[in-house]
Amino acid sequence: MSEIIKIYEDKPSEAAIKKVVEVLRNGGLVIYPTDTVYGLGCDITHSRALEKIAKIKGIKLEKANFSFVCSDLSNLSDYVKQIDTSTFKILKRALPGPYTFILPGNNDLPKEFRKKKTVGIRVPDNNIAREIVKLLGNPIVSTSIHDEDEVIEYSTDPELIFEKWNNKVDLVIDGGYGDNVASTIIDLTGYEPEVIREGKGSLDVL
């Protein structure tokens, strides 16, 4: 049985954030709000939790395109190879914001992701998500929660999300209604930025 916890984005409660971080550190799975759709996340350093998310998504972990949710760009070099100035300027312009940037991964990536060579980096413009990552001290691995209904691509109501995911995750954060448009995905590993998916983020940042 999971639990639902209300957190207000304009003033996230410290005690509530601590509780979420505790669940993540213990290998739990959390559904949390971002600046786009609700995400399913776990602690990047927890192998068993990573396996659980891959299983829920029905994919092999080494093939999964999960993004790393960071609180800012200060720890980028922990996971990403050195990037040039123009790439960094794009990141600075766009983040925090509704984007996922694909960047070249370095050798310090968790062993589960080393075969992939690239990593999707996300710094959402949402205080709840960023405060969780800040207190946790490392990124959370994240994937969007899709709705089985063909018409509704993403679930937006935390109460309904909780009803549906109750037995699969440890905690659902009610941070208000989510969006139903996912992030814009931009690949910055080539000579020119390549838009993989146009979502909520405007392309003016490029």
mmCIF file of C-alpha atoms in Angstrom:
data_model
loop_
_atom_site.group_PDB
_atom_site.id
_atom_site.type_symbol
_atom_site.label_atom_id
_atom_site.label_comp_id
_atom_site.label_asym_id
_atom_site.label_seq_id
_atom_site.Cartn_x
_atom_site.Cartn_y
_atom_site.Cartn_z
ATOM 1 C CA MET A 1 0.000 0.000 0.000
ATOM 2 C CA SER A 2 1.332 3.385 -0.873
ATOM 3 C CA GLU A 3 0.649 6.742 0.707
ATOM 4 C CA ILE A 4 -0.389 10.096 -0.759
ATOM 5 C CA ILE A 5 1.152 13.250 0.665
ATOM 6 C CA LYS A 6 0.151 16.847 -0.117
ATOM 7 C CA ILE A 7 3.008 19.293 -0.798
ATOM 8 C CA TYR A 8 2.503 22.901 -1.914
ATOM 9 C CA GLU A 9 4.816 24.021 -4.684
ATOM 10 C CA ASP A 10 5.056 27.663 -3.589
ATOM 11 C CA LYS A 11 6.200 26.615 -0.097
ATOM 12 C CA PRO A 12 7.201 22.946 0.113
ATOM 13 C CA SER A 13 7.140 21.724 3.723
ATOM 14 C CA GLU A 14 10.589 20.706 4.938
ATOM 15 C CA ALA A 15 9.179 17.764 6.904
ATOM 16 C CA ALA A 16 7.295 16.484 3.856
ATOM 17 C CA ILE A 17 10.381 16.782 1.625
ATOM 18 C CA LYS A 18 12.408 14.868 4.259
ATOM 19 C CA LYS A 19 9.807 12.121 4.269
ATOM 20 C CA VAL A 20 10.007 11.769 0.454
ATOM 21 C CA VAL A 21 13.812 11.652 0.570
ATOM 22 C CA GLU A 22 13.683 8.944 3.244
ATOM 23 C CA VAL A 23 11.459 6.810 0.997
ATOM 24 C CA LEU A 24 13.876 7.323 -1.933
ATOM 25 C CA ARG A 25 16.960 6.498 0.167
ATOM 26 C CA ASN A 26 15.286 3.273 1.258
ATOM 27 C CA GLY A 27 14.841 2.221 -2.373
ATOM 28 C CA GLY A 28 11.219 3.332 -2.671
ATOM 29 C CA LEU A 29 9.431 4.547 -5.792
ATOM 30 C CA VAL A 30 7.805 7.972 -5.780
ATOM 31 C CA ILE A 31 5.372 9.699 -8.129
ATOM 32 C CA TYR A 32 6.010 13.426 -8.035
ATOM 33 C CA PRO A 33 5.027 16.631 -9.882
ATOM 34 C CA THR A 34 7.257 18.428 -12.380
ATOM 35 C CA ASP A 35 6.692 21.483 -14.572
ATOM 36 C CA THR A 36 5.133 19.134 -17.156
ATOM 37 C CA VAL A 37 3.577 15.729 -16.465
ATOM 38 C CA TYR A 38 3.804 13.714 -13.252
ATOM 39 C CA GLY A 39 6.930 11.567 -13.080
ATOM 40 C CA LEU A 40 7.811 8.199 -11.561
ATOM 41 C CA GLY A 41 11.208 8.346 -9.894
ATOM 42 C CA CYS A 42 13.737 6.634 -7.652
ATOM 43 C CA ASP A 43 17.197 7.284 -6.221
ATOM 44 C CA ILE A 44 19.798 6.980 -9.010
ATOM 45 C CA THR A 45 22.131 5.033 -6.692
ATOM 46 C CA HIS A 46 19.579 2.323 -5.848
ATOM 47 C CA SER A 47 19.916 -0.640 -8.276
ATOM 48 C CA ARG A 48 16.864 -2.534 -7.011
ATOM 49 C CA ALA A 49 14.656 0.548 -7.340
ATOM 50 C CA LEU A 50 15.927 1.119 -10.896
ATOM 51 C CA GLU A 51 15.053 -2.495 -11.750
ATOM 52 C CA LYS A 52 11.552 -1.994 -10.318
ATOM 53 C CA ILE A 53 10.888 1.049 -12.507
ATOM 54 C CA ALA A 54 12.136 -0.771 -15.611
ATOM 55 C CA LYS A 55 9.861 -3.695 -14.774
ATOM 56 C CA ILE A 56 6.832 -1.405 -14.360
ATOM 57 C CA LYS A 57 7.619 0.149 -17.763
ATOM 58 C CA GLY A 58 8.073 -3.309 -19.281
ATOM 59 C CA ILE A 59 11.599 -2.658 -20.549
ATOM 60 C CA LYS A 60 15.129 -3.890 -19.870
ATOM 61 C CA LEU A 61 16.962 -1.463 -17.594
ATOM 62 C CA GLU A 62 20.001 -1.121 -19.886
ATOM 63 C CA LYS A 63 17.698 -0.145 -22.776
ATOM 64 C CA ALA A 64 15.627 2.354 -20.782
ATOM 65 C CA ASN A 65 15.639 6.038 -21.699
ATOM 66 C CA PHE A 66 15.156 7.424 -18.226
ATOM 67 C CA SER A 67 16.067 11.015 -17.472
ATOM 68 C CA PHE A 68 18.169 12.243 -14.583
ATOM 69 C CA VAL A 69 16.336 14.928 -12.630
ATOM 70 C CA CYS A 70 18.785 17.450 -11.123
ATOM 71 C CA SER A 71 18.185 20.453 -8.881
ATOM 72 C CA ASP A 72 20.479 22.679 -10.996
ATOM 73 C CA LEU A 73 23.463 22.382 -13.349
ATOM 74 C CA SER A 74 26.154 22.295 -10.634
ATOM 75 C CA ASN A 75 26.533 18.498 -10.654
ATOM 76 C CA LEU A 76 26.433 18.101 -14.414
ATOM 77 C CA SER A 77 30.094 17.039 -14.613
ATOM 78 C CA ASP A 78 29.331 14.058 -12.339
ATOM 79 C CA TYR A 79 27.478 12.369 -15.203
ATOM 80 C CA VAL A 80 28.197 14.299 -18.385
ATOM 81 C CA LYS A 81 31.399 14.639 -20.430
ATOM 82 C CA GLN A 82 32.798 18.134 -20.773
ATOM 83 C CA ILE A 83 30.495 20.206 -22.993
ATOM 84 C CA ASP A 84 31.349 23.261 -25.085
ATOM 85 C CA THR A 85 30.321 26.834 -24.295
ATOM 86 C CA SER A 86 27.492 27.015 -26.830
ATOM 87 C CA THR A 87 25.890 23.850 -25.400
ATOM 88 C CA PHE A 88 26.209 25.199 -21.866
ATOM 89 C CA LYS A 89 24.600 28.490 -22.940
ATOM 90 C CA ILE A 90 21.569 26.602 -24.265
ATOM 91 C CA LEU A 91 21.260 24.732 -20.945
ATOM 92 C CA LYS A 92 21.564 27.987 -18.965
ATOM 93 C CA ARG A 93 18.883 29.637 -21.103
ATOM 94 C CA ALA A 94 16.443 26.745 -20.916
ATOM 95 C CA LEU A 95 16.799 25.436 -17.364
ATOM 96 C CA PRO A 96 15.027 25.202 -15.015
ATOM 97 C CA GLY A 97 12.292 24.500 -17.550
ATOM 98 C CA PRO A 98 10.195 21.914 -19.403
ATOM 99 C CA TYR A 99 13.082 20.350 -21.334
ATOM 100 C CA THR A 100 15.024 17.098 -21.387
ATOM 101 C CA PHE A 101 18.497 17.519 -22.892
ATOM 102 C CA ILE A 102 20.374 14.510 -24.221
ATOM 103 C CA LEU A 103 24.076 14.896 -23.457
ATOM 104 C CA PRO A 104 27.161 12.647 -23.748
ATOM 105 C CA GLY A 105 27.448 10.521 -20.585
ATOM 106 C CA ASN A 106 30.811 10.035 -18.865
ATOM 107 C CA ASN A 107 32.367 6.985 -17.189
ATOM 108 C CA ASP A 108 30.985 7.903 -13.774
ATOM 109 C CA LEU A 109 27.410 7.058 -14.739
ATOM 110 C CA PRO A 110 25.832 4.377 -12.540
ATOM 111 C CA LYS A 111 26.809 0.964 -13.939
ATOM 112 C CA GLU A 112 23.241 0.343 -15.140
ATOM 113 C CA PHE A 113 23.534 3.202 -17.671
ATOM 114 C CA ARG A 114 27.123 3.003 -18.884
ATOM 115 C CA LYS A 115 26.298 1.136 -22.079
ATOM 116 C CA LYS A 116 24.079 3.955 -23.265
ATOM 117 C CA LYS A 117 26.769 6.617 -23.933
ATOM 118 C CA THR A 118 24.205 9.404 -23.493
ATOM 119 C CA VAL A 119 22.101 10.725 -20.654
ATOM 120 C CA GLY A 120 18.882 12.770 -20.554
ATOM 121 C CA ILE A 121 19.207 15.676 -18.112
ATOM 122 C CA ARG A 122 16.191 17.443 -16.661
ATOM 123 C CA VAL A 123 15.985 20.434 -14.275
ATOM 124 C CA PRO A 124 12.236 21.000 -13.884
ATOM 125 C CA ASP A 125 10.844 24.420 -13.022
ATOM 126 C CA ASN A 126 9.073 22.962 -9.992
ATOM 127 C CA ASN A 127 10.125 23.635 -6.391
ATOM 128 C CA ILE A 128 8.910 20.270 -5.081
ATOM 129 C CA ALA A 129 10.992 18.229 -7.533
ATOM 130 C CA ARG A 130 14.091 20.402 -7.084
ATOM 131 C CA GLU A 131 13.908 20.478 -3.266
ATOM 132 C CA ILE A 132 13.658 16.659 -3.177
ATOM 133 C CA VAL A 133 16.759 16.259 -5.353
ATOM 134 C CA LYS A 134 18.650 18.940 -3.418
ATOM 135 C CA LEU A 135 18.055 17.194 -0.082
ATOM 136 C CA LEU A 136 18.689 13.724 -1.550
ATOM 137 C CA GLY A 137 22.113 14.898 -2.738
ATOM 138 C CA ASN A 138 22.043 13.156 -6.117
ATOM 139 C CA PRO A 139 19.648 13.009 -9.088
ATOM 140 C CA ILE A 140 16.532 10.904 -9.241
ATOM 141 C CA VAL A 141 16.000 8.710 -12.251
ATOM 142 C CA SER A 142 12.666 9.537 -13.761
ATOM 143 C CA THR A 143 10.140 8.558 -16.400
ATOM 144 C CA SER A 144 6.735 10.058 -17.257
ATOM 145 C CA ILE A 145 3.663 8.204 -16.088
ATOM 146 C CA HIS A 146 1.540 7.417 -19.111
ATOM 147 C CA ASP A 147 -2.149 6.682 -18.921
ATOM 148 C CA GLU A 148 -3.451 3.423 -20.378
ATOM 149 C CA ASP A 149 -6.337 5.360 -21.916
ATOM 150 C CA GLU A 150 -5.515 6.174 -25.546
ATOM 151 C CA VAL A 151 -7.391 9.471 -25.327
ATOM 152 C CA ILE A 152 -5.684 10.726 -22.153
ATOM 153 C CA GLU A 153 -1.976 10.399 -22.751
ATOM 154 C CA TYR A 154 -0.976 11.505 -19.240
ATOM 155 C CA SER A 155 -2.803 11.420 -15.909
ATOM 156 C CA THR A 156 -3.080 14.889 -14.367
ATOM 157 C CA ASP A 157 -5.164 14.414 -11.193
ATOM 158 C CA PRO A 158 -3.034 13.254 -8.199
ATOM 159 C CA GLU A 159 -6.021 11.515 -6.557
ATOM 160 C CA LEU A 160 -6.653 9.431 -9.681
ATOM 161 C CA ILE A 161 -2.921 8.765 -10.062
ATOM 162 C CA PHE A 162 -2.889 7.484 -6.475
ATOM 163 C CA GLU A 163 -5.879 5.195 -7.122
ATOM 164 C CA LYS A 164 -4.201 3.709 -10.163
ATOM 165 C CA TRP A 165 -0.630 3.396 -8.832
ATOM 166 C CA ASN A 166 -1.477 2.568 -5.221
ATOM 167 C CA ASN A 167 0.056 -0.925 -5.271
ATOM 168 C CA LYS A 168 3.019 -0.187 -7.520
ATOM 169 C CA VAL A 169 4.749 2.704 -5.759
ATOM 170 C CA ASP A 170 5.541 3.711 -2.174
ATOM 171 C CA LEU A 171 4.503 7.353 -2.246
ATOM 172 C CA VAL A 172 2.447 9.692 -4.435
ATOM 173 C CA ILE A 173 2.966 13.426 -3.993
ATOM 174 C CA ASP A 174 -0.095 15.563 -4.520
ATOM 175 C CA GLY A 175 1.420 18.774 -5.836
ATOM 176 C CA GLY A 176 -1.771 19.928 -7.533
ATOM 177 C CA TYR A 177 -2.961 19.132 -11.042
ATOM 178 C CA GLY A 178 -0.203 18.167 -13.454
ATOM 179 C CA ASP A 179 0.148 19.177 -17.079
ATOM 180 C CA ASN A 180 -0.735 16.820 -19.917
ATOM 181 C CA VAL A 181 2.052 17.962 -22.237
ATOM 182 C CA ALA A 182 5.452 16.317 -21.772
ATOM 183 C CA SER A 183 8.854 18.017 -21.923
ATOM 184 C CA THR A 184 10.568 18.986 -25.152
ATOM 185 C CA ILE A 185 13.474 16.590 -25.795
ATOM 186 C CA ILE A 186 16.555 18.076 -27.478
ATOM 187 C CA ASP A 187 19.649 16.069 -28.411
ATOM 188 C CA LEU A 188 22.812 18.124 -27.902
ATOM 189 C CA THR A 189 25.314 15.356 -28.674
ATOM 190 C CA GLY A 190 25.748 16.210 -32.385
ATOM 191 C CA TYR A 191 27.058 19.253 -34.266
ATOM 192 C CA GLU A 192 23.632 20.842 -34.285
ATOM 193 C CA PRO A 193 20.870 20.578 -31.653
ATOM 194 C CA GLU A 194 18.277 18.027 -32.782
ATOM 195 C CA VAL A 195 14.689 18.178 -31.570
ATOM 196 C CA ILE A 196 13.602 14.612 -30.741
ATOM 197 C CA ARG A 197 10.174 15.528 -29.394
ATOM 198 C CA GLU A 198 8.451 18.885 -29.351
ATOM 199 C CA GLY A 199 6.604 19.246 -26.067
ATOM 200 C CA LYS A 200 5.891 22.036 -23.639
ATOM 201 C CA GLY A 201 9.259 23.833 -23.960
ATOM 202 C CA SER A 202 9.551 26.458 -26.686
ATOM 203 C CA LEU A 203 12.319 26.011 -29.274
ATOM 204 C CA ASP A 204 13.349 29.668 -28.905
ATOM 205 C CA VAL A 205 16.081 28.565 -26.469
ATOM 206 C CA LEU A 206 18.139 27.080 -29.296
#
